[in-house]
Coordinates of N, CA and C and ligand atoms in Angstrom, one line a residue:
X1 N -24.0 34.7 -27.3 CA -24.5 33.6 -27.9 C -24.1 32.7 -29.2
X2 N -23.4 31.4 -28.9 CA -22.6 31.2 -29.9 C -23.1 30.0 -30.5
X3 N -23.4 30.0 -32.1 CA -24.0 29.6 -32.8 C -23.4 29.1 -34.2
X4 N -24.6 28.0 -34.6 CA -23.7 27.2 -35.9 C -25.0 27.5 -36.4
X5 N -24.6 27.2 -37.7 CA -25.8 27.2 -39.2 C -25.4 26.1 -39.7
X6 N -26.4 25.4 -39.9 CA -25.8 24.0 -40.4 C -26.9 23.5 -41.4
X7 N -26.3 22.9 -42.4 CA -27.3 22.8 -44.0 C -26.3 22.6 -45.2
X8 N -26.8 22.1 -46.2 CA -26.3 22.2 -47.3 C -26.0 23.1 -48.2
X9 N -24.9 23.2 -48.9 CA -24.7 24.5 -49.6 C -25.9 24.4 -50.3
X10 N -26.4 26.0 -49.7 CA -27.6 26.9 -50.8 C -28.5 26.6 -49.9
X11 N -28.6 26.1 -48.5 CA -29.4 25.9 -48.1 C -30.3 27.2 -47.2
X12 N -29.5 28.1 -47.3 CA -29.5 29.5 -47.0 C -29.2 30.0 -45.2
X13 N -28.1 29.5 -45.0 CA -26.9 29.9 -44.1 C -26.9 30.8 -44.1
X14 N -26.0 31.9 -45.1 CA -25.3 32.9 -45.6 C -26.7 33.9 -45.3
X15 N -27.6 33.7 -45.9 CA -28.9 34.1 -45.8 C -29.1 35.2 -44.5
X16 N -29.6 34.0 -43.5 CA -29.9 33.7 -42.2 C -29.0 34.7 -41.3
X17 N -28.0 34.2 -41.5 CA -26.9 35.3 -40.8 C -26.8 36.3 -40.9
X18 N -27.0 36.9 -41.7 CA -27.0 38.1 -42.1 C -28.4 39.0 -40.9
X19 N -29.2 38.1 -40.7 CA -30.7 38.1 -40.4 C -30.3 38.3 -38.5
X20 N -29.5 37.2 -38.6 CA -28.8 37.1 -36.7 C -27.6 38.2 -36.6
X21 N -27.0 38.9 -37.3 CA -26.0 39.9 -37.1 C -26.7 40.8 -37.1
X22 N -27.6 41.6 -37.6 CA -28.6 42.7 -37.2 C -29.9 42.6 -35.9
X23 N -30.0 41.4 -35.5 CA -30.8 41.1 -34.6 C -29.9 41.0 -33.3
X24 N -28.8 40.4 -33.1 CA -28.3 40.0 -32.0 C -26.8 40.4 -32.0
X25 N -26.1 41.0 -33.3 CA -24.9 42.0 -33.2 C -23.9 41.1 -32.9
X26 N -24.1 40.0 -33.3 CA -22.2 38.9 -33.0 C -22.1 38.5 -34.7
X27 N -20.5 38.8 -34.3 CA -20.4 38.5 -36.4 C -20.5 36.8 -36.5
X28 N -20.4 37.0 -38.2 CA -20.6 35.9 -39.1 C -19.2 35.3 -39.1
X29 N -19.2 34.1 -38.7 CA -17.7 33.4 -39.2 C -18.1 32.3 -40.0
X30 N -17.9 32.8 -41.7 CA -18.0 32.4 -42.7 C -16.7 31.4 -43.6
X31 N -16.5 30.5 -43.5 CA -15.1 30.1 -44.0 C -14.6 30.1 -45.0
X32 N -16.1 30.0 -46.2 CA -16.3 30.1 -47.9 C -16.1 31.6 -47.9
X33 N -16.4 32.7 -46.8 CA -16.1 33.9 -47.3 C -14.6 34.2 -47.1
X34 N -14.0 33.5 -45.7 CA -12.7 33.5 -45.4 C -11.7 33.0 -46.5
X35 N -12.5 31.8 -47.5 CA -11.5 31.6 -48.2 C -11.6 32.2 -49.7
X36 N -12.8 33.5 -49.8 CA -12.9 33.7 -50.9 C -12.0 34.9 -50.8
X37 N -12.1 35.5 -49.5 CA -11.1 37.0 -49.4 C -9.5 36.7 -49.4
X38 N -9.4 35.5 -49.2 CA -7.6 35.1 -49.4 C -7.1 34.8 -50.9
X39 N -8.4 34.3 -51.2 CA -8.0 34.0 -53.1 C -8.1 35.3 -53.8
X40 N -9.3 36.6 -53.2 CA -8.8 38.4 -53.5 C -7.6 38.8 -53.6
X41 N -6.9 38.1 -52.4 CA -6.0 38.8 -51.8 C -4.3 37.8 -52.4
X42 N -4.8 37.4 -52.9 CA -3.5 36.3 -54.0 C -2.8 35.8 -52.6
X43 N -3.3 36.1 -51.3 CA -2.3 34.5 -50.0 C -2.0 33.5 -50.9
X44 N -0.5 32.8 -50.3 CA -0.7 31.3 -50.6 C -1.8 30.3 -50.3
X45 N -2.1 30.5 -49.1 CA -3.1 29.8 -48.7 C -4.8 29.9 -49.7
X46 N -4.8 31.3 -50.2 CA -6.0 31.3 -50.9 C -5.6 30.4 -52.6
X47 N -4.5 30.9 -52.7 CA -4.1 30.0 -54.5 C -4.4 28.5 -54.0
X48 N -3.5 28.2 -52.7 CA -4.2 26.8 -52.5 C -5.4 26.0 -52.4
X49 N -6.2 26.8 -51.5 CA -7.7 26.8 -51.4 C -8.2 26.6 -53.0
X50 N -8.1 27.2 -53.8 CA -9.3 27.8 -55.0 C -8.7 26.4 -55.9
X51 N -8.1 25.5 -55.9 CA -8.7 24.6 -56.7 C -9.3 23.4 -56.1
X52 N -9.6 23.3 -55.1 CA -10.4 22.5 -53.8 C -11.5 23.0 -54.5
X53 N -11.6 24.7 -54.3 CA -13.1 25.0 -54.0 C -14.0 25.1 -55.8
X54 N -12.9 25.4 -57.0 CA -13.0 25.7 -57.9 C -13.9 23.7 -58.4
X55 N -13.4 23.1 -58.1 CA -14.2 21.6 -58.0 C -15.3 21.3 -57.0
X56 N -15.6 22.0 -56.3 CA -16.6 21.8 -55.7 C -16.0 20.7 -54.0
X57 N -14.6 20.7 -54.1 CA -14.1 19.9 -53.2 C -13.9 20.7 -51.8
X58 N -13.7 20.0 -50.9 CA -13.8 20.5 -49.5 C -11.9 20.6 -49.7
X59 N -11.9 21.8 -49.1 CA -10.6 22.2 -48.6 C -10.1 21.7 -47.5
X60 N -8.8 21.4 -47.5 CA -8.0 20.4 -46.7 C -8.3 21.0 -45.4
X61 N -8.5 19.9 -44.2 CA -9.2 20.4 -42.9 C -7.8 21.2 -42.1
X62 N -6.3 20.9 -42.2 CA -5.6 21.6 -41.8 C -5.6 23.2 -42.2
X63 N -5.9 23.0 -43.6 CA -6.3 25.0 -43.3 C -7.1 25.4 -43.2
X64 N -8.5 24.6 -42.9 CA -9.4 25.6 -42.3 C -9.6 25.7 -40.6
X65 N -8.7 24.4 -39.8 CA -8.9 24.4 -38.6 C -7.7 25.8 -38.2
X66 N -6.9 26.2 -39.1 CA -6.1 27.0 -39.0 C -6.6 28.5 -39.0
X67 N -7.7 28.7 -40.1 CA -8.2 30.0 -40.2 C -9.4 30.1 -38.9
X68 N -9.9 28.9 -38.2 CA -10.9 29.1 -37.4 C -10.0 29.5 -36.1
X69 N -9.3 28.8 -35.8 CA -8.6 29.2 -34.4 C -8.2 30.1 -34.2
X70 N -7.8 30.9 -35.3 CA -7.1 32.3 -35.7 C -8.8 33.5 -35.4
X71 N -9.7 33.2 -35.6 CA -10.4 34.0 -36.2 C -11.5 33.7 -34.7
X72 N -11.6 32.4 -34.1 CA -12.7 32.2 -32.9 C -11.9 33.3 -31.5
X73 N -10.4 33.2 -32.0 CA -9.7 34.2 -30.8 C -9.3 35.5 -30.9
X74 N -10.1 35.9 -31.8 CA -10.7 37.6 -31.9 C -11.7 38.2 -30.2
X75 N -11.6 39.1 -30.6 CA -12.0 39.9 -29.5 C -13.2 40.0 -29.8
X76 N -13.9 40.5 -31.0 CA -15.0 40.4 -31.4 C -16.3 39.2 -31.2
X77 N -15.3 37.5 -30.8 CA -16.2 37.0 -30.8 C -16.4 36.3 -29.6
X78 N -15.9 37.0 -28.3 CA -15.9 36.9 -26.8 C -17.3 37.1 -26.3
X79 N -18.1 37.7 -27.1 CA -20.0 37.8 -26.5 C -20.9 37.2 -28.1
X80 N -20.6 36.0 -28.2 CA -21.0 35.7 -29.4 C -20.2 35.3 -30.9
X81 N -20.9 34.2 -31.3 CA -20.8 34.2 -33.3 C -21.5 33.6 -33.6
X82 N -21.7 33.6 -35.1 CA -22.4 32.2 -36.1 C -21.5 31.6 -36.7
X83 N -21.4 30.5 -36.7 CA -20.7 29.4 -37.6 C -21.4 29.6 -38.4
X84 N -21.1 29.8 -40.2 CA -21.6 29.4 -41.4 C -20.7 28.4 -42.1
X85 N -20.7 27.5 -42.1 CA -20.2 26.3 -43.2 C -19.3 25.8 -42.8
X86 N -18.9 26.1 -41.5 CA -17.6 25.3 -40.8 C -18.4 24.7 -39.2
X87 N -18.4 23.6 -39.0 CA -17.7 22.4 -40.0 C -18.1 21.6 -40.6
X88 N -17.0 21.3 -41.2 CA -18.0 20.5 -42.7 C -17.2 19.0 -42.8
X89 N -16.5 18.7 -41.6 CA -16.1 17.5 -41.2 C -15.7 17.2 -40.3
X90 N -16.3 15.4 -39.8 CA -15.7 15.3 -38.3 C -14.6 15.7 -37.4
X91 N -13.5 15.7 -38.5 CA -12.6 16.2 -37.7 C -12.3 17.6 -37.4
X92 N -13.0 18.7 -38.2 CA -13.2 19.9 -38.0 C -14.3 20.3 -36.7
X93 N -15.5 19.1 -36.4 CA -15.7 19.3 -35.4 C -15.2 19.2 -33.9
X94 N -14.2 18.3 -34.2 CA -13.5 17.6 -33.1 C -12.4 18.7 -33.1
X95 N -11.9 19.4 -33.6 CA -11.1 20.7 -33.4 C -11.6 21.6 -33.0
X96 N -13.0 21.5 -33.2 CA -13.6 22.8 -32.7 C -14.4 22.6 -31.2
X97 N -14.4 21.4 -30.9 CA -14.7 21.2 -29.8 C -13.6 21.3 -28.7
X98 N -12.7 20.7 -29.3 CA -10.6 21.4 -28.3 C -10.9 22.9 -28.4
X99 N -11.1 23.6 -29.9 CA -11.0 25.1 -29.2 C -12.1 25.8 -28.7
X100 N -13.0 25.0 -28.7 CA -13.6 26.0 -27.9 C -13.4 25.9 -26.1
X101 N -13.2 24.2 -25.9 CA -12.7 24.1 -24.7 C -11.7 24.8 -24.0
X102 N -10.7 25.1 -25.0 CA -9.5 26.2 -24.7 C -10.1 27.3 -24.3
X103 N -11.1 28.1 -25.2 CA -11.0 29.0 -24.9 C -12.2 29.1 -23.9
X104 N -12.6 28.2 -23.3 CA -13.7 28.4 -22.3 C -15.3 28.8 -22.6
X105 N -15.2 28.6 -23.8 CA -17.0 28.6 -24.8 C -17.2 27.1 -24.9
X106 N -18.6 27.8 -25.2 CA -19.3 25.8 -25.8 C -20.7 26.7 -26.9
X107 N -21.0 25.8 -27.7 CA -22.3 26.0 -28.7 C -23.5 26.0 -27.9
X108 N -23.8 27.2 -28.0 CA -25.8 26.9 -27.5 C -26.7 26.5 -28.3
X109 N -26.2 26.4 -29.8 CA -27.5 26.2 -30.8 C -26.8 25.9 -31.5
X110 N -27.5 24.6 -32.5 CA -27.5 24.2 -33.7 C -28.2 24.4 -34.7
X111 N -28.4 25.5 -35.4 CA -29.6 25.8 -36.0 C -29.6 24.2 -38.0
X112 N -30.2 23.4 -37.6 CA -30.1 22.8 -39.3 C -31.1 23.6 -39.8
X113 N -30.7 23.7 -41.3 CA -32.2 24.5 -42.4 C -32.2 23.0 -43.5
X114 N -33.1 22.6 -43.0 CA -33.3 21.3 -44.1 C -33.5 21.6 -45.5
X115 N -33.2 21.6 -46.4 CA -33.5 21.6 -47.4 C -33.1 20.6 -49.1
X116 N -34.2 20.2 -49.6 CA -33.9 18.3 -50.4 C -32.9 19.1 -51.7
X117 N -31.8 18.0 -51.5 CA -31.2 18.5 -53.3 C -31.6 19.1 -54.4
X118 N -33.2 18.3 -54.6 CA -33.7 19.2 -56.2 C -33.8 20.7 -56.0
X119 N -34.1 20.6 -54.6 CA -34.2 22.1 -54.8 C -33.0 23.5 -54.9
X120 N -31.8 22.5 -54.4 CA -30.3 22.9 -54.4 C -29.8 23.9 -55.7
X121 N -30.3 23.3 -56.7 CA -29.4 23.2 -57.7 C -30.3 24.7 -58.4
X122 N -31.2 25.3 -58.3 CA -31.7 26.4 -58.7 C -31.2 27.0 -58.0
X123 N -30.9 27.1 -56.2 CA -30.7 28.1 -55.8 C -29.7 28.9 -56.1
X124 N -28.7 27.5 -55.8 CA -27.0 27.8 -56.0 C -27.3 28.6 -57.7
X125 N -27.9 28.3 -58.4 CA -27.7 28.8 -60.1 C -27.7 30.1 -59.7
X126 N -29.1 30.4 -59.6 CA -29.5 31.8 -59.3 C -29.4 33.2 -57.9
X127 N -27.9 32.5 -57.6 CA -27.1 33.5 -56.6 C -27.1 34.3 -57.0
X128 N -26.9 35.6 -56.6 CA -25.8 36.5 -56.4 C -25.2 36.9 -55.6
X129 N -24.2 37.2 -55.3 CA -23.7 37.8 -54.1 C -22.6 38.7 -54.1
X130 N -22.7 39.2 -52.8 CA -21.8 40.6 -52.7 C -20.0 40.7 -52.1
X131 N -19.3 40.3 -52.7 CA -18.0 40.4 -52.3 C -17.3 41.5 -51.3
X132 N -17.9 42.3 -51.6 CA -17.5 43.1 -50.5 C -18.3 43.2 -48.9
X133 N -19.4 42.4 -48.6 CA -19.7 41.9 -47.9 C -20.4 40.6 -47.1
X134 N -20.2 39.9 -48.6 CA -20.5 38.7 -48.4 C -22.3 38.1 -48.3
X135 N -22.9 39.4 -48.5 CA -24.7 38.8 -48.3 C -24.8 37.6 -49.6
X136 N -26.0 37.6 -50.0 CA -26.5 36.5 -50.7 C -27.8 36.7 -51.3
X137 N -28.1 37.4 -52.6 CA -29.3 37.6 -52.8 C -29.6 36.0 -54.3
X138 N -30.8 36.2 -54.7 CA -31.6 35.0 -55.5 C -31.8 35.9 -56.9
X139 N -31.6 35.8 -57.9 CA -32.4 36.3 -59.4 C -34.0 36.1 -59.0
X140 N -34.4 35.0 -58.8 CA -35.5 35.0 -58.1 C -36.2 35.1 -57.0
X141 N -36.0 34.3 -56.2 CA -36.0 33.9 -54.8 C -36.5 35.4 -54.0
X142 N -35.3 36.5 -54.2 CA -35.1 36.7 -52.9 C -34.0 37.8 -53.7
X143 N -34.6 38.9 -54.6 CA -34.2 39.8 -55.2 C -33.6 41.0 -54.5
X144 N -32.2 41.7 -55.1 CA -32.0 42.5 -54.4 C -32.8 43.9 -54.9
X145 N -33.1 45.2 -53.8 CA -34.1 46.0 -53.9 C -33.6 46.6 -55.8
X146 N -31.7 47.0 -55.9 CA -31.7 47.9 -56.8 C -31.6 46.5 -57.9
X147 N -31.4 45.9 -58.9 CA -30.8 45.0 -59.6 C -29.1 44.9 -59.9
X148 N -28.7 43.9 -59.5 CA -26.7 44.2 -59.5 C -26.3 44.8 -58.5
X149 N -27.0 45.0 -57.3 CA -26.5 46.0 -56.7 C -26.7 45.5 -55.4
X150 N -25.9 45.4 -54.0 CA -26.2 45.1 -52.8 C -27.0 45.2 -51.8
X151 N -28.2 45.1 -51.2 CA -28.9 46.3 -50.2 C -27.9 46.3 -48.7
X152 N -26.7 45.8 -48.8 CA -26.4 45.8 -47.6 C -25.8 46.9 -47.4
X153 N -24.5 47.0 -48.5 CA -23.5 48.0 -49.0 C -23.4 48.8 -50.3
X154 N -24.4 48.3 -51.3 CA -24.2 48.7 -52.4 C -23.4 48.4 -53.0
X155 N -22.7 47.2 -53.0 CA -21.5 46.6 -53.7 C -22.2 46.2 -55.0
X156 N -21.1 46.0 -55.7 CA -21.9 44.9 -57.1 C -22.1 43.6 -56.6
X157 N -23.0 43.0 -57.0 CA -23.4 41.8 -57.1 C -22.8 40.7 -58.2
X158 N -22.0 39.3 -57.9 CA -21.6 38.6 -58.8 C -22.2 37.1 -58.8
X159 N -21.8 36.4 -59.8 CA -21.8 35.6 -59.7 C -21.0 34.6 -59.4
X160 N -21.4 33.2 -58.0 CA -19.8 33.2 -57.5 C -19.3 31.8 -58.5
X161 N -17.5 32.2 -58.7 CA -17.0 30.8 -59.8 C -17.4 29.2 -59.7
X162 N -18.1 29.1 -58.5 CA -17.9 27.6 -58.3 C -19.8 27.6 -58.1
X163 N -20.8 28.8 -58.7 CA -21.8 28.7 -58.6 C -22.6 28.0 -60.0
X164 N -21.7 26.7 -60.5 CA -22.3 26.3 -61.4 C -23.4 25.2 -61.5
X165 N -24.1 24.4 -62.5 CA -24.3 23.2 -62.3 C -24.3 21.8 -61.8
X166 N -22.6 22.2 -62.9 CA -21.7 20.7 -62.7 C -21.3 21.0 -60.9
X167 N -20.7 22.1 -61.0 CA -19.9 21.6 -59.3 C -21.2 21.8 -58.4
X168 N -21.9 22.2 -58.5 CA -23.1 22.0 -57.4 C -23.2 20.3 -57.2
X169 N -23.3 19.7 -58.0 CA -23.3 18.0 -57.9 C -22.3 17.8 -57.1
X170 N -21.1 17.9 -57.5 CA -20.1 17.4 -56.5 C -19.9 17.8 -55.1
X171 N -20.7 19.5 -54.8 CA -20.8 20.2 -53.6 C -21.4 18.8 -52.7
X172 N -22.4 18.9 -53.5 CA -23.6 18.0 -52.6 C -23.0 16.4 -52.5
X173 N -22.4 16.0 -52.8 CA -21.7 14.6 -53.0 C -20.8 14.7 -51.4
X174 N -19.4 16.1 -52.0 CA -19.3 16.1 -50.8 C -20.1 16.5 -49.4
X175 N -21.0 17.3 -49.7 CA -21.8 17.2 -48.3 C -22.5 16.2 -47.4
X176 N -23.0 15.2 -48.5 CA -23.8 14.1 -47.7 C -22.5 13.2 -47.8
X177 N -21.3 12.8 -48.3 CA -20.2 12.0 -47.5 C -19.7 12.5 -46.1
X178 N -19.2 13.7 -46.1 CA -18.6 14.1 -45.5 C -19.0 15.6 -44.4
X179 N -20.1 16.4 -44.4 CA -20.9 17.2 -43.5 C -21.9 16.7 -42.9
X180 N -23.0 16.0 -43.8 CA -24.3 15.5 -43.5 C -24.4 14.8 -42.1
X181 N -23.6 13.6 -41.4 CA -23.1 13.0 -40.7 C -23.1 13.9 -39.6
X182 N -22.2 14.9 -39.3 CA -22.5 15.9 -38.2 C -23.7 16.4 -37.7
X183 N -24.8 15.8 -38.5 CA -26.0 16.1 -37.6 C -26.3 15.0 -36.6
X184 N -25.9 13.8 -36.6 CA -26.0 13.4 -35.4 C -25.1 13.6 -34.4
X185 N -23.7 14.3 -34.6 CA -22.8 14.6 -34.0 C -23.3 15.8 -32.8
X186 N -24.2 16.7 -33.6 CA -24.8 17.3 -32.6 C -26.1 17.3 -32.2
X187 N -26.9 16.3 -32.9 CA -27.7 16.4 -32.0 C -28.2 15.2 -30.9
X188 N -26.8 14.7 -30.9 CA -26.4 13.4 -29.4 C -25.5 14.5 -28.2
X189 N -25.6 15.9 -29.0 CA -25.5 16.9 -28.1 C -26.3 17.8 -27.0
X190 N -27.5 17.4 -27.9 CA -28.7 18.2 -27.1 C -28.8 19.6 -27.7
X191 N -28.1 19.7 -28.6 CA -28.1 21.2 -28.9 C -29.0 21.6 -30.5
X192 N -29.1 20.7 -31.4 CA -29.9 20.7 -32.6 C -31.1 21.2 -32.7
X193 N -31.3 22.2 -33.4 CA -32.7 22.5 -33.7 C -32.7 22.9 -35.4
X194 N -34.2 21.8 -35.9 CA -34.1 21.3 -37.1 C -35.3 23.0 -37.4
X195 N -35.1 22.9 -38.7 CA -35.8 23.8 -39.4 C -36.4 23.7 -40.8
X196 N -37.2 24.1 -41.6 CA -37.8 23.6 -42.8 C -37.1 24.7 -43.5
X197 N -36.1 24.5 -44.6 CA -35.6 25.3 -45.0 C -36.0 25.7 -46.4
X198 N -37.6 24.8 -46.5 CA -37.8 25.2 -48.0 C -38.8 26.5 -47.5
X199 N -39.3 26.7 -46.6 CA -40.0 28.1 -46.5 C -39.6 29.0 -46.3
X200 N -40.4 30.2 -46.7 CA -40.1 31.6 -47.0 C -38.9 32.0 -45.9
X201 N -37.9 32.7 -46.8 CA -36.9 33.2 -46.0 C -37.4 34.1 -45.0
X202 N -38.9 35.2 -44.7 CA -38.8 35.5 -43.6 C -39.2 35.0 -42.5
X203 N -40.3 34.1 -43.0 CA -40.4 32.5 -41.9 C -39.6 32.2 -41.2
X204 N -38.7 31.8 -42.2 CA -37.3 30.8 -41.7 C -36.9 32.0 -40.6
X205 N -36.9 32.9 -40.8 CA -35.9 34.3 -40.0 C -36.6 34.3 -38.4
X206 N -37.9 34.5 -38.8 CA -38.6 34.6 -37.4 C -38.8 33.4 -36.3
X207 N -38.8 32.0 -36.9 CA -38.4 30.8 -36.7 C -37.3 30.8 -35.9
X208 N -36.2 31.4 -36.4 CA -34.9 31.4 -36.0 C -35.0 32.3 -34.6
X209 N -35.1 33.7 -35.2 CA -35.8 34.4 -33.8 C -36.2 33.9 -32.4
X210 N -37.3 32.7 -33.0 CA -37.6 32.5 -31.5 C -37.1 31.4 -30.8
X211 N -36.9 30.7 -31.9 CA -35.2 29.6 -31.2 C -34.4 30.3 -30.4
X212 N -33.8 31.3 -30.5 CA -32.3 32.0 -30.0 C -33.3 33.0 -29.3
X213 N -34.8 33.2 -28.9 CA -34.7 33.7 -27.7 C -34.3 35.4 -27.8
Ligands
LIG1 P1 -26.0 29.1 -48.3 O1 -25.5 30.4 -47.4 O2 -26.5 28.0 -47.1 O3 -25.0 28.1 -49.0 P2 -27.4 31.5 -49.2 O4 -27.7 31.5 -48.1 O5 -26.2 31.8 -49.7 O6 -26.7 29.8 -49.2 O7 -28.5 31.3 -49.9 C1 -28.4 30.3 -51.6 C2 -29.1 30.8 -52.1 O8 -30.9 30.6 -51.8 C3 -29.5 32.1 -52.6 O9 -29.4 32.9 -53.8 C4 -30.7 32.4 -51.4 O10 -31.2 33.9 -51.7 C5 -31.7 31.3 -51.5 N1 -32.2 31.3 -50.9 C6 -31.9 31.3 -49.9 N2 -33.0 31.1 -48.6 C7 -33.8 30.9 -49.3 C8 -35.7 30.4 -49.2 N3 -35.9 30.1 -47.6 N4 -36.0 30.0 -50.5 C9 -35.5 30.3 -51.2 N5 -34.3 31.2 -51.6 C10 -33.8 31.1 -50.6
LIG2 P1 -19.2 28.2 -49.0 O1 -19.4 29.7 -49.4 O2 -19.6 27.7 -47.3 O3 -20.2 27.5 -49.6 O4 -18.0 27.0 -49.3 C1 -17.2 27.5 -50.7 C2 -16.4 26.5 -50.6 O5 -15.2 26.9 -49.4 C3 -17.0 25.0 -50.3 O6 -17.6 24.4 -51.5 C4 -15.7 24.3 -50.2 O7 -14.3 23.9 -51.1 C5 -14.8 25.8 -49.3 N1 -14.8 25.6 -47.6 C6 -15.7 26.6 -47.1 N2 -15.9 26.0 -45.7 C7 -15.4 24.9 -45.9 C8 -14.6 24.1 -44.9 N3 -15.3 24.3 -43.2 N4 -14.3 23.2 -45.0 C9 -13.6 22.5 -46.1 N5 -13.8 23.6 -47.2 C10 -14.8 24.6 -46.7

């Protein structure tokens, strides 16, 4: 099953991706997590991406398309994958079409988590993430069982450098200008399922499971 989670920054894609992994045993492909890993490894690509990420701007398409090509070609994607945070531009969506064609694959479902901008700032500023496994929590809306520790792997939770009020505003601008138009691209393909992303996390999880079957 090849799935894409679509939505604004903070819409809940990473949170739901973890439940889909547990239920369906397919890997999450988060370009944001891959870029953060490259930054912590100190690679040239990571260093180039960092400035864009810190400013809340999109990393250039050529970089992103390169990392996705490598990742989707790996063995563990053969039986399915969850795209999280990719594609974010029309050029990325078109490159994905080409790549999937070359790999003899297609997208089965795009799940759009719809959340209005006014809820996003509180979600993002209260987010705490696990750098070790990418899990995402919220100090108020989805606290970890032990404060500051990841429920999945026990890692120490941190606040992402770009999860500030100022940066969120830039990220929302990038989202509306460059990413939101992709909604129609996928709707026209007939693979789009829309979910009210303002509901309770567990309610959304069950809705996604019933869509995926
Ligand atoms: P994304 O991956 O789309 O950027 P996350 O999954 O990291 O978003 O969620 C952003 C923040 O909002 C996290 O702190 C998360 O715990 C919280 N969150 C996710 N889903 C919900 C929800 N349905 N209701 C309230 N808070 C949520
Ligand atoms: P995320 O973890 O999805 O919130 O992404 C964090 C940041 O990484 C974004 O604000 C962008 O700077 C960058 N990024 C992640 N995925 C992409 C992408 N597909 N295209 C461009 N930039 C990306």
